[in-house]
Coordinates of C-alpha atoms in Angstrom, one line a residue:
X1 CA -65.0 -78.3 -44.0
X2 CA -63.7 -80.7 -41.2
X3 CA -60.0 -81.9 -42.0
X4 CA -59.3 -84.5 -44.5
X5 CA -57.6 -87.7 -43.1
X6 CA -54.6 -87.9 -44.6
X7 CA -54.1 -92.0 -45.5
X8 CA -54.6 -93.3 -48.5
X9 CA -58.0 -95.7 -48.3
X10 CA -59.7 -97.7 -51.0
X11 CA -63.1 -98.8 -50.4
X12 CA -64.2 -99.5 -53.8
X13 CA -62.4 -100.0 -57.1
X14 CA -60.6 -97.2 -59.0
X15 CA -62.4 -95.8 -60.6
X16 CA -66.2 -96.5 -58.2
X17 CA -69.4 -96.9 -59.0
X18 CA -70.4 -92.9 -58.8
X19 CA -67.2 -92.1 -60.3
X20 CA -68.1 -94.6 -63.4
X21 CA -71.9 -93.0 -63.2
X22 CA -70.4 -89.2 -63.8
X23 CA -67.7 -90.7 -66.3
X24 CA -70.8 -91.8 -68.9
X25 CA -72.0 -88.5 -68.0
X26 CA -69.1 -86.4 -69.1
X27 CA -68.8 -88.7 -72.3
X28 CA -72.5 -87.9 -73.9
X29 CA -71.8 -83.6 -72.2
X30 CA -68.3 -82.8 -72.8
X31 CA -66.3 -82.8 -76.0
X32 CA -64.1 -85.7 -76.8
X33 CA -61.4 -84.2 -77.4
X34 CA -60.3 -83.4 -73.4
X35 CA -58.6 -86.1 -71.9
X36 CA -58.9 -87.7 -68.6
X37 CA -56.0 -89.3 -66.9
X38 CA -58.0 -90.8 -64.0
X39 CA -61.4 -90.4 -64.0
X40 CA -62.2 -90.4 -60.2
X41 CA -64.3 -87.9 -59.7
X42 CA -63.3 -85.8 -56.9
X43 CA -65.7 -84.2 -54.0
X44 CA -62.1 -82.8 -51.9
X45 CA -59.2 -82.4 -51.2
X46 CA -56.0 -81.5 -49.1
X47 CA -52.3 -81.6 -47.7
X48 CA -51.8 -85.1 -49.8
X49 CA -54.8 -86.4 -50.4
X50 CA -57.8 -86.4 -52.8
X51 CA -60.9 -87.8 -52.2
X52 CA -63.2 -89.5 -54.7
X53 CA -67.2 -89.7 -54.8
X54 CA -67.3 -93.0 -53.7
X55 CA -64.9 -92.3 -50.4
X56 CA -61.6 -93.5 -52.0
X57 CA -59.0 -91.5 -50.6
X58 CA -56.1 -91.6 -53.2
X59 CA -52.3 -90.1 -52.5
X60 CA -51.6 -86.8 -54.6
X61 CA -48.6 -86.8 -56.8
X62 CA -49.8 -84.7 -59.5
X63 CA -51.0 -81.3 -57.8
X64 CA -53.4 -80.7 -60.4
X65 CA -50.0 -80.7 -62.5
X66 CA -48.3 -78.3 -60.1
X67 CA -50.9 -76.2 -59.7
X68 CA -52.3 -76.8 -56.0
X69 CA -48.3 -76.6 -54.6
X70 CA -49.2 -75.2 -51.4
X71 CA -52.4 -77.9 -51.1
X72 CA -55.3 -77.8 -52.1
X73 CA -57.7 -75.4 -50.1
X74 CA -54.9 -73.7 -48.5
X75 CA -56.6 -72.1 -45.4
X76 CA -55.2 -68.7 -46.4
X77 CA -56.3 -68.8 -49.7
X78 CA -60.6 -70.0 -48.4
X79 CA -60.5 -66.6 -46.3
X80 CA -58.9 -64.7 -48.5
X81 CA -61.3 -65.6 -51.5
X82 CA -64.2 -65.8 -49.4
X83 CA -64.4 -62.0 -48.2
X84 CA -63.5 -60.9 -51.8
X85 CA -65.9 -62.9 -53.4
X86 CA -68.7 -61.1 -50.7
X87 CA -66.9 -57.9 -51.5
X88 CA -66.9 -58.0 -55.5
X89 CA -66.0 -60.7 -58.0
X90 CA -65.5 -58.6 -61.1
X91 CA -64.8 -55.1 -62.4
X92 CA -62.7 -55.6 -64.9
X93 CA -59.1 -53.8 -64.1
X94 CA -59.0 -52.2 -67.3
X95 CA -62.3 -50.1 -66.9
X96 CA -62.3 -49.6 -63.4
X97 CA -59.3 -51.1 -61.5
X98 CA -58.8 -52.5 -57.6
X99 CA -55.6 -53.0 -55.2
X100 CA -55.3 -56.3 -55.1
X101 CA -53.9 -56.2 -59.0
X102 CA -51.3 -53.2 -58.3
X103 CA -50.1 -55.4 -54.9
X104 CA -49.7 -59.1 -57.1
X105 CA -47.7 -57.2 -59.5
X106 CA -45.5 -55.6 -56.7
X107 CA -45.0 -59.3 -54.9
X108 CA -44.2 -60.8 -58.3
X109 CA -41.8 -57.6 -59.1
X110 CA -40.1 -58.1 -55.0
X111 CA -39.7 -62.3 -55.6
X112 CA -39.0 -62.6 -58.9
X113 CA -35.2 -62.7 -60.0
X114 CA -33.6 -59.5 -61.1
X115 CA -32.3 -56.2 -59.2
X116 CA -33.6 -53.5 -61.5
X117 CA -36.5 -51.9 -61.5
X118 CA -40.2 -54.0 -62.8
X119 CA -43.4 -53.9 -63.6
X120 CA -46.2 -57.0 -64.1
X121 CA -48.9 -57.9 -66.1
X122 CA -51.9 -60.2 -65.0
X123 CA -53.5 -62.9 -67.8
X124 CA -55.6 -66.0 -66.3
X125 CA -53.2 -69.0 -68.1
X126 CA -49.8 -69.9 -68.8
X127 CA -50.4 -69.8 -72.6
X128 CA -51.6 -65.8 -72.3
X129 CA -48.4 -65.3 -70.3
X130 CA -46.3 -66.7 -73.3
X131 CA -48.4 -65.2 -75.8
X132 CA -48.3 -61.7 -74.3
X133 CA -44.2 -62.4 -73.4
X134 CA -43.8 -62.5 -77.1
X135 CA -46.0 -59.8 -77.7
X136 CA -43.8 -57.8 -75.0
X137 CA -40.7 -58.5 -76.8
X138 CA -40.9 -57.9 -80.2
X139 CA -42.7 -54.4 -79.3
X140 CA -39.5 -53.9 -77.7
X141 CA -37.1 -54.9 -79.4
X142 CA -39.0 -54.1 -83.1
X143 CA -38.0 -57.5 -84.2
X144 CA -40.1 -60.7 -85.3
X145 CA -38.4 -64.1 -84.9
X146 CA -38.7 -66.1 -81.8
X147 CA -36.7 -69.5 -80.4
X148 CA -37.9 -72.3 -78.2
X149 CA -36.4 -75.5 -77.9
X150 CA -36.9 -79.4 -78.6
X151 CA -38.6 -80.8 -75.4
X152 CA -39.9 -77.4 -75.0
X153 CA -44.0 -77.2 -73.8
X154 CA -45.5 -73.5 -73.9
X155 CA -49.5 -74.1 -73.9
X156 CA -52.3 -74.7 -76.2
X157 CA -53.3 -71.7 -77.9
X158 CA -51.9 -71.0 -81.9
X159 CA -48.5 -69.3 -81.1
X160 CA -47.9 -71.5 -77.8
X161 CA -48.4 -74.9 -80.0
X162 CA -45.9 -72.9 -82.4
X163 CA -43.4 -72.7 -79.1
X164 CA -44.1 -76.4 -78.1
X165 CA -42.2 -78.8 -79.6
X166 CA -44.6 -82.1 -79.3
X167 CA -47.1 -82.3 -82.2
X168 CA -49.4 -85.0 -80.4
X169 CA -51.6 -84.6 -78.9
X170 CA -51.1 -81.0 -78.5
X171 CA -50.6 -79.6 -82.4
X172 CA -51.5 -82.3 -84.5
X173 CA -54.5 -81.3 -86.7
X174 CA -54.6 -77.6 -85.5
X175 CA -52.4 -75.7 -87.9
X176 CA -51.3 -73.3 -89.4
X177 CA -49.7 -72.1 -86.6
X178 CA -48.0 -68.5 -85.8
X179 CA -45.2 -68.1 -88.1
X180 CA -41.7 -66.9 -87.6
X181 CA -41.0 -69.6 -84.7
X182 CA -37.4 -71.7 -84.4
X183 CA -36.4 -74.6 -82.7
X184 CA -32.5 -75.0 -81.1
X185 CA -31.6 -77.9 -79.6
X186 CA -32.0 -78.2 -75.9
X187 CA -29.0 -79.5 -73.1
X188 CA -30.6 -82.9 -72.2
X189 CA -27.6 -84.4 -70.3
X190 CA -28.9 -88.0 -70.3
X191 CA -29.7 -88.2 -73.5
X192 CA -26.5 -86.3 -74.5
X193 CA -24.4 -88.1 -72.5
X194 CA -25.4 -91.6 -74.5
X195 CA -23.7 -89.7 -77.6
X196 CA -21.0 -87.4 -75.9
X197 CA -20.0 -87.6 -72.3
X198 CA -18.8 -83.5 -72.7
X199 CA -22.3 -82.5 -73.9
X200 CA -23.7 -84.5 -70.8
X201 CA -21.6 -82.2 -68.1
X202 CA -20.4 -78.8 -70.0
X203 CA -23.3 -76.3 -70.2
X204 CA -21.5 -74.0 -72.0
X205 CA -20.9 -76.6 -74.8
X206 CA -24.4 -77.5 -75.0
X207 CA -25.1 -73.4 -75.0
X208 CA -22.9 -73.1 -77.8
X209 CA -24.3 -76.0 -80.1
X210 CA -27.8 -73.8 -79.5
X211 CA -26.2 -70.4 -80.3
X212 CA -24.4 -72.1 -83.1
X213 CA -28.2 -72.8 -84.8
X214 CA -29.6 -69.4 -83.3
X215 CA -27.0 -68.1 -85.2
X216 CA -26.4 -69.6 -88.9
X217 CA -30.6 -70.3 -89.0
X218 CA -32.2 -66.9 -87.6
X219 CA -29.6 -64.6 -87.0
X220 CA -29.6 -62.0 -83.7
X221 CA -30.9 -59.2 -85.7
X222 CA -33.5 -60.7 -86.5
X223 CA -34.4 -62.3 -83.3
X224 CA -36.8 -60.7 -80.8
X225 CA -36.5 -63.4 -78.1
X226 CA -35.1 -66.6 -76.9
X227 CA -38.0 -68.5 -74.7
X228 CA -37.1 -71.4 -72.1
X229 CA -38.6 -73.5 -69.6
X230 CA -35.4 -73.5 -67.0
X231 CA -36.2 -76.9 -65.9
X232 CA -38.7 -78.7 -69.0
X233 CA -42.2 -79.5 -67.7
X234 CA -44.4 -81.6 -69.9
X235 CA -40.8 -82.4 -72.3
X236 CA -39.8 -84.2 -69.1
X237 CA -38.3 -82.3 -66.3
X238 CA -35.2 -82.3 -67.9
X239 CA -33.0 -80.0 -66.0
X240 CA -30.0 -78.5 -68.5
X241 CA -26.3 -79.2 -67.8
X242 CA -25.3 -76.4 -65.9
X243 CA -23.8 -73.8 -67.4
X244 CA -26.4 -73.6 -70.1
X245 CA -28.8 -71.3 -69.2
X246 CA -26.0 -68.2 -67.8
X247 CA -24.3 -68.8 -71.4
X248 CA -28.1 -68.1 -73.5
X249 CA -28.7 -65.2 -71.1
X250 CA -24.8 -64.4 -71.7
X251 CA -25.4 -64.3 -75.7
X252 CA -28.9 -62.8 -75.7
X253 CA -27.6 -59.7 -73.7
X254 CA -25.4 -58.6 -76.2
X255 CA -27.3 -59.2 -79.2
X256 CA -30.5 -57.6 -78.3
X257 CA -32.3 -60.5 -78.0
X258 CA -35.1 -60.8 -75.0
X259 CA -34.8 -64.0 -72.4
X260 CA -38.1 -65.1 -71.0
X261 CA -38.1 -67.5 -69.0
X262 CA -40.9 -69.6 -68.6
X263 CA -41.5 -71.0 -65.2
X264 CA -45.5 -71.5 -65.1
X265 CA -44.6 -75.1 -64.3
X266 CA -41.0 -74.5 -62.2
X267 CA -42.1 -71.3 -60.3
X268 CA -43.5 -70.6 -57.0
X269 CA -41.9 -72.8 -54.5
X270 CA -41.9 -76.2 -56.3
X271 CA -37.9 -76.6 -57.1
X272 CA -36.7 -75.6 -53.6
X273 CA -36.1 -71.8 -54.8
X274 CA -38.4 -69.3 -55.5
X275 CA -38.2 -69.9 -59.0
X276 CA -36.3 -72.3 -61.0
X277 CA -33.7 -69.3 -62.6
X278 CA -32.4 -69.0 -59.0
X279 CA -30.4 -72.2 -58.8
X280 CA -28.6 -71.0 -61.8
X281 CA -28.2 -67.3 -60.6
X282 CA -29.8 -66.0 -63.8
X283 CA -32.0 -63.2 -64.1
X284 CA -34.7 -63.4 -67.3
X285 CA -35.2 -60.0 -69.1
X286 CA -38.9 -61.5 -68.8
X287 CA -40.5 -64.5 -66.4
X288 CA -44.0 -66.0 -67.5
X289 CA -46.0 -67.4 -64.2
X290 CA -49.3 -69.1 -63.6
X291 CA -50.5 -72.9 -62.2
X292 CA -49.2 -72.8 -58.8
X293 CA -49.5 -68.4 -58.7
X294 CA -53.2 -68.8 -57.2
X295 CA -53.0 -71.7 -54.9
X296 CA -55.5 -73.3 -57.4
X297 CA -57.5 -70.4 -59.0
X298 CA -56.7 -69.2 -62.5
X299 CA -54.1 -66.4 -62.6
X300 CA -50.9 -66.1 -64.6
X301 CA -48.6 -62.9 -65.1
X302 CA -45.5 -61.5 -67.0
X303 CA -43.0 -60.1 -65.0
X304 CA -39.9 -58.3 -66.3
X305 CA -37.5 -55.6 -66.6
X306 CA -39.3 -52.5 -66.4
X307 CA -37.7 -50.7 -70.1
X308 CA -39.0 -54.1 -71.8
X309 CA -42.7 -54.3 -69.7
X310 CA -43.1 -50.3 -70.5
X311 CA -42.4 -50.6 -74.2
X312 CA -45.7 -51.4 -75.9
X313 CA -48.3 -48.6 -76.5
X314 CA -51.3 -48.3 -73.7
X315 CA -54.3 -50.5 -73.8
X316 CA -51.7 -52.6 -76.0
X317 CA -52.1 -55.0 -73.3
X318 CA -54.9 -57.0 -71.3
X319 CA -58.1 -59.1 -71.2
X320 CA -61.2 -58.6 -69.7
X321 CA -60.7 -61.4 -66.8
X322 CA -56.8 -60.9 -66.4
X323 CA -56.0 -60.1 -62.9
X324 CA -59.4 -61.2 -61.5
X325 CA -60.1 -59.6 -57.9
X326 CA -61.1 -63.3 -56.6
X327 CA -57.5 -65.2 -58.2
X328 CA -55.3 -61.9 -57.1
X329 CA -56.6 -62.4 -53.5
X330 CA -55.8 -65.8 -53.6
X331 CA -52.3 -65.3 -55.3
X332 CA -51.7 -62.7 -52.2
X333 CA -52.5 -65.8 -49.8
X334 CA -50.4 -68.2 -51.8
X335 CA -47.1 -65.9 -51.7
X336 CA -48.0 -65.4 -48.2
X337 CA -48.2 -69.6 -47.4
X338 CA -44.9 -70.1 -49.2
X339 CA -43.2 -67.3 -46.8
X340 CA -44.5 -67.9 -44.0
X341 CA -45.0 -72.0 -43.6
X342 CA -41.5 -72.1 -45.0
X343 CA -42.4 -74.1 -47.9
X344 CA -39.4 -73.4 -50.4
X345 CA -37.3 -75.2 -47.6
X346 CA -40.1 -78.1 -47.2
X347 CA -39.9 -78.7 -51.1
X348 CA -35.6 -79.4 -50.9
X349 CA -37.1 -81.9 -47.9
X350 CA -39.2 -83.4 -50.4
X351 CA -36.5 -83.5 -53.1
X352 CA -34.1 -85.5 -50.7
X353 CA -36.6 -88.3 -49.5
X354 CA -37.6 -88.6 -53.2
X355 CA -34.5 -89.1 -54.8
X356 CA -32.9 -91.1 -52.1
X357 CA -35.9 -93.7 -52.5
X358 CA -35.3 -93.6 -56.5
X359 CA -31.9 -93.5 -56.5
X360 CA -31.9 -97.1 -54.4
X361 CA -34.5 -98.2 -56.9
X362 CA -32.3 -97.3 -59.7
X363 CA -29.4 -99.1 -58.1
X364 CA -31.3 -102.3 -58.7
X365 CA -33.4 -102.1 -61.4
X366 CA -31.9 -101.1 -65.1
X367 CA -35.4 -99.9 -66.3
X368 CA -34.7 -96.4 -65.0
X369 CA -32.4 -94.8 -66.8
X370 CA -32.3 -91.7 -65.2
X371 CA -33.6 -89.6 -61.8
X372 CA -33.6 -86.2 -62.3
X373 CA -35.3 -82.8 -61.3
X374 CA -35.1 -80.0 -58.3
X375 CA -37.2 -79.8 -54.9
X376 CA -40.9 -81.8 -55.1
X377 CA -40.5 -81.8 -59.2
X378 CA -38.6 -85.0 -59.7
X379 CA -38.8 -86.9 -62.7
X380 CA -37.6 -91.1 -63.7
X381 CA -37.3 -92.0 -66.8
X382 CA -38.3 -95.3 -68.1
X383 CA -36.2 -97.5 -70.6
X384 CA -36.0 -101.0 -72.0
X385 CA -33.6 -103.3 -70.0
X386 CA -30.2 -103.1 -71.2
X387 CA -30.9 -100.5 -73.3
X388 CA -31.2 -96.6 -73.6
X389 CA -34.4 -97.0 -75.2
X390 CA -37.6 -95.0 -74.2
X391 CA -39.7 -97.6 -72.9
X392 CA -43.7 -95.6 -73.2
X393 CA -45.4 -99.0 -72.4
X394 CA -44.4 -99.7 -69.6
X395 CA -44.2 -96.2 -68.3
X396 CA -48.2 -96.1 -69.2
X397 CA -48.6 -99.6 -67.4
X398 CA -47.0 -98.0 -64.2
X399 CA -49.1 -94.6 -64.0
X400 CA -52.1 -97.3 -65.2
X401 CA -51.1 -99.6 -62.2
X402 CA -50.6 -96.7 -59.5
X403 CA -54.2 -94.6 -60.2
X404 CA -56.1 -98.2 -59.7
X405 CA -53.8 -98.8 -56.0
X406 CA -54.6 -95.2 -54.9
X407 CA -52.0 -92.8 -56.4
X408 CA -52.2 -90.4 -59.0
X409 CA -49.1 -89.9 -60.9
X410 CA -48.6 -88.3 -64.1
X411 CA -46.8 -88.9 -67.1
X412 CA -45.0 -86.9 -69.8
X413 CA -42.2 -86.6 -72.6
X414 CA -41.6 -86.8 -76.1
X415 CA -41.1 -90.0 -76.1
X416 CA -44.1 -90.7 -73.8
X417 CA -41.6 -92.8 -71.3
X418 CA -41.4 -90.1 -68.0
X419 CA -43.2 -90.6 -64.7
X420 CA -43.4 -87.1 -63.0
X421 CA -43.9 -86.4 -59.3
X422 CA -45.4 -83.5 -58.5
X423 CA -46.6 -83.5 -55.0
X424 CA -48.0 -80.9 -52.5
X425 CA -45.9 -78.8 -50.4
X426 CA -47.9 -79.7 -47.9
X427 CA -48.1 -83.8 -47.9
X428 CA -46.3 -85.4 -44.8
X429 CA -43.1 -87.6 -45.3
X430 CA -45.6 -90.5 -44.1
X431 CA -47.7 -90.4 -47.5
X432 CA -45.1 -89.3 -49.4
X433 CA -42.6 -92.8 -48.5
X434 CA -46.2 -94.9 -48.8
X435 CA -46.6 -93.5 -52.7
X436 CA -43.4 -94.6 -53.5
X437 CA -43.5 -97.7 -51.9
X438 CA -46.6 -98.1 -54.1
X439 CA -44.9 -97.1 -57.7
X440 CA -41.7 -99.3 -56.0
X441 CA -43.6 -102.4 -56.0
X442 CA -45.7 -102.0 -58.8
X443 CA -42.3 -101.4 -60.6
X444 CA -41.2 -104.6 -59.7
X445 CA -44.5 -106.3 -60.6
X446 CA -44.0 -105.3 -64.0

């Protein structure tokens, strides 16, 4: 494929004239009930850029939510799928298994946080990593209760919309769900901070109203595990006071109580670590991985400490795609990228020119309350002037506003008022500074 030119260009109006032809399409094939943020209809894309049907070149922010972090197409990741797909595409690593499975699982066990000894799992989604986390934990430990937090997002299947905390629109209507399934209340230091400047700053304070509830509501013998996004991903990108996260690990050590940490949204690269759990120096008892695993292909894995991955009974777990030869090839060529392009150190790049444009914008304009996140997963949250209140309309209007002038930007949040950036790796400073300009003056419009 020759190179995508990477500038943004509109030649017709978001969404075109093919784009609007394929859109009544997918309204009389596909089921109503999936969403469509922006429906341009893509034919490629690259470094920062997708490309439309009708030639619109529009500026990346989203990364297919995080999922395309070392750009879409990666050239290591083409070759890499290409000679696997002519070699085989399917076996099946449960009936008659291949290498490329046994070397994903010995990356994820050499780059994911923790000194002892592990072992990995390969599932195709984030949800079947959760699932099978909790699966892995209460054969361990022989318990039943489980603990996520307000904000929290953990997928779409019945016990991840147990895990997630937002009933629309990913719960509502779909119950029962999986029982046995607590909420504690999550450090979310802006938000804390308008009731108590303490909570805002002291981690451990914030850990101790969660324990406190963990506690008095479930008890630690009857707890199997304590799940947690490190930094939140669809509840915001909310980033807990530090302290927090060493204190829950602290607690769940001595109680018996499993930490998983869920970085399918935080891992690989996109905080300016590794993982997310790094910038806190914790090490999860178990770490759930997918979207940006596979530079684009569907992969996700459960990696851990080996006691805890070892403890449920053969063929206990699996799938008959999990581990696919074609997605562990391109996970191989993904680790690979993020070594040796030096993309961890690009993403703290990305976090600086980021937050230095937002932080002038917030110096000026009241609307955003607060800047937050790690590396090229940055987060502003939108408010009413002179207020703390969440302000969802115009948060829309911006997104809106910015998809029709040529970037895609995503929203999230319970209270529906976050934009998210979530760009590429791979996108120059040059596109990067024009997107923001963009959402800057569009800001300002409205």
């Amino acid at each position: 494929m020759a190179s995508l030119e990477q500038t943004r260009q509109l030649v017709t109006e978001i969404p075109g004239p093919k784009s609007l032809e394929l859109d009544k399409r997918r309204t009389s094939a596909v089921s109503a009930g999936v969403g469509v943020t922006l429906p341009v209809y893509v034919a490629r894309a690259g470094g920062g850029i997708v490309e439309d049907v009708d030639g619109n070149r529009l500026i990346d922010l989203g990364s297919g939510i995080a999922v395309t972090t070392i750009g879409n197409s990666a050239p290591r990741v083409v070759d890499a799928v290409r000679e696997q797909v002519a070699e085989f595409t399917h076996t099946c690593f449960m009936v008659t298994p291949y290498q490329s499975y046994v070397a994903v699982a010995e990356e994820l066990n050499r780059i994911t946080p923790g000194s002892g000894e592990k072992r990995s799992v390969l599932f195709n989604s984030g949800a079947e990593a959760v699932e099978n986390s909790v699966k892995i934990a209460r054969s361990y430990t022989r318990k039943t209760a489980v603990a996520a937090f307000d904000h929290a997002y953990h997928g779409r299947t019945n016990m991840a919309m147990a895990l997630t905390a937002k009933s629309m629109p990913y719960k509502s209507g779909f119950g029962p769900f999986a029982p046995e399934i607590y909420r504690a209340p999550m450090s979310y230091p802006y938000r804390d901070g308008l009731l108590d400047k303490d909570l805002a700053t002291d981690g451990e304070l914030a850990a101790a109203r969660a324990i406190s509830v963990l506690d008095k509501q479930i008890g630690a013998a009857n707890l199997a595990a304590v799940i947690i996004e490190p930094i939140q991903g669809e509840g915001g990108f909310i980033v807990p006071a530090e302290g927090f996260l060493p204190a829950l690990v602290d607690w769940c050590r001595k109680n018996n109580v499993v930490f998983i940490a869920d970085e399918v949204q935080s891992g690989f690269a996109r905080t300016g670590a590794m993982f997310a759990c790094e910038h806190e120096g914790i090490e999860p008892d178990l770490i759930c991985t997918a979207k940006g695993i596979a530079g684009g292909l569907p992969l996700s894995a459960v990696t851990g400490r080996a006691e805890i991955m070892d403890a449920p009974h053969v063929s206990g777990l699996g799938g008959t795609f999990g581990g696919n030869p074609v997605a562990c090839a391109a996970a191989l060529a993904s680790i690979a990228t993020i070594e040796n392009d030096g993309l961890i150190e690009r993403a703290q790049q990305i976090e600086r020119l980021i937050t230095d444009v937002l932080l002038r914008m917030q110096a000026g304009d009241d609307r955003i309350g607060d800047v937050r996140g790690r590396g090229a997963m940055i987060a502003v949250e939108l408010v009413k002037s002179g207020t703390s209140e969440p302000d969802a309309e115009l948060t829309n209007k911006l997104a809106t506003a910015a998809g029709a002038a040529g970037v895609i930007v995503l929203t999230c949040g319970m209270y529906g008022n976050i934009v998210r950036l979530l760009p590429p790796l791979t996108i120059s400073d040059e596109l990067l500074t024009e997107g923001l300009e963009v959402l800057r003056l569009l800001l300002a419009d409205l």
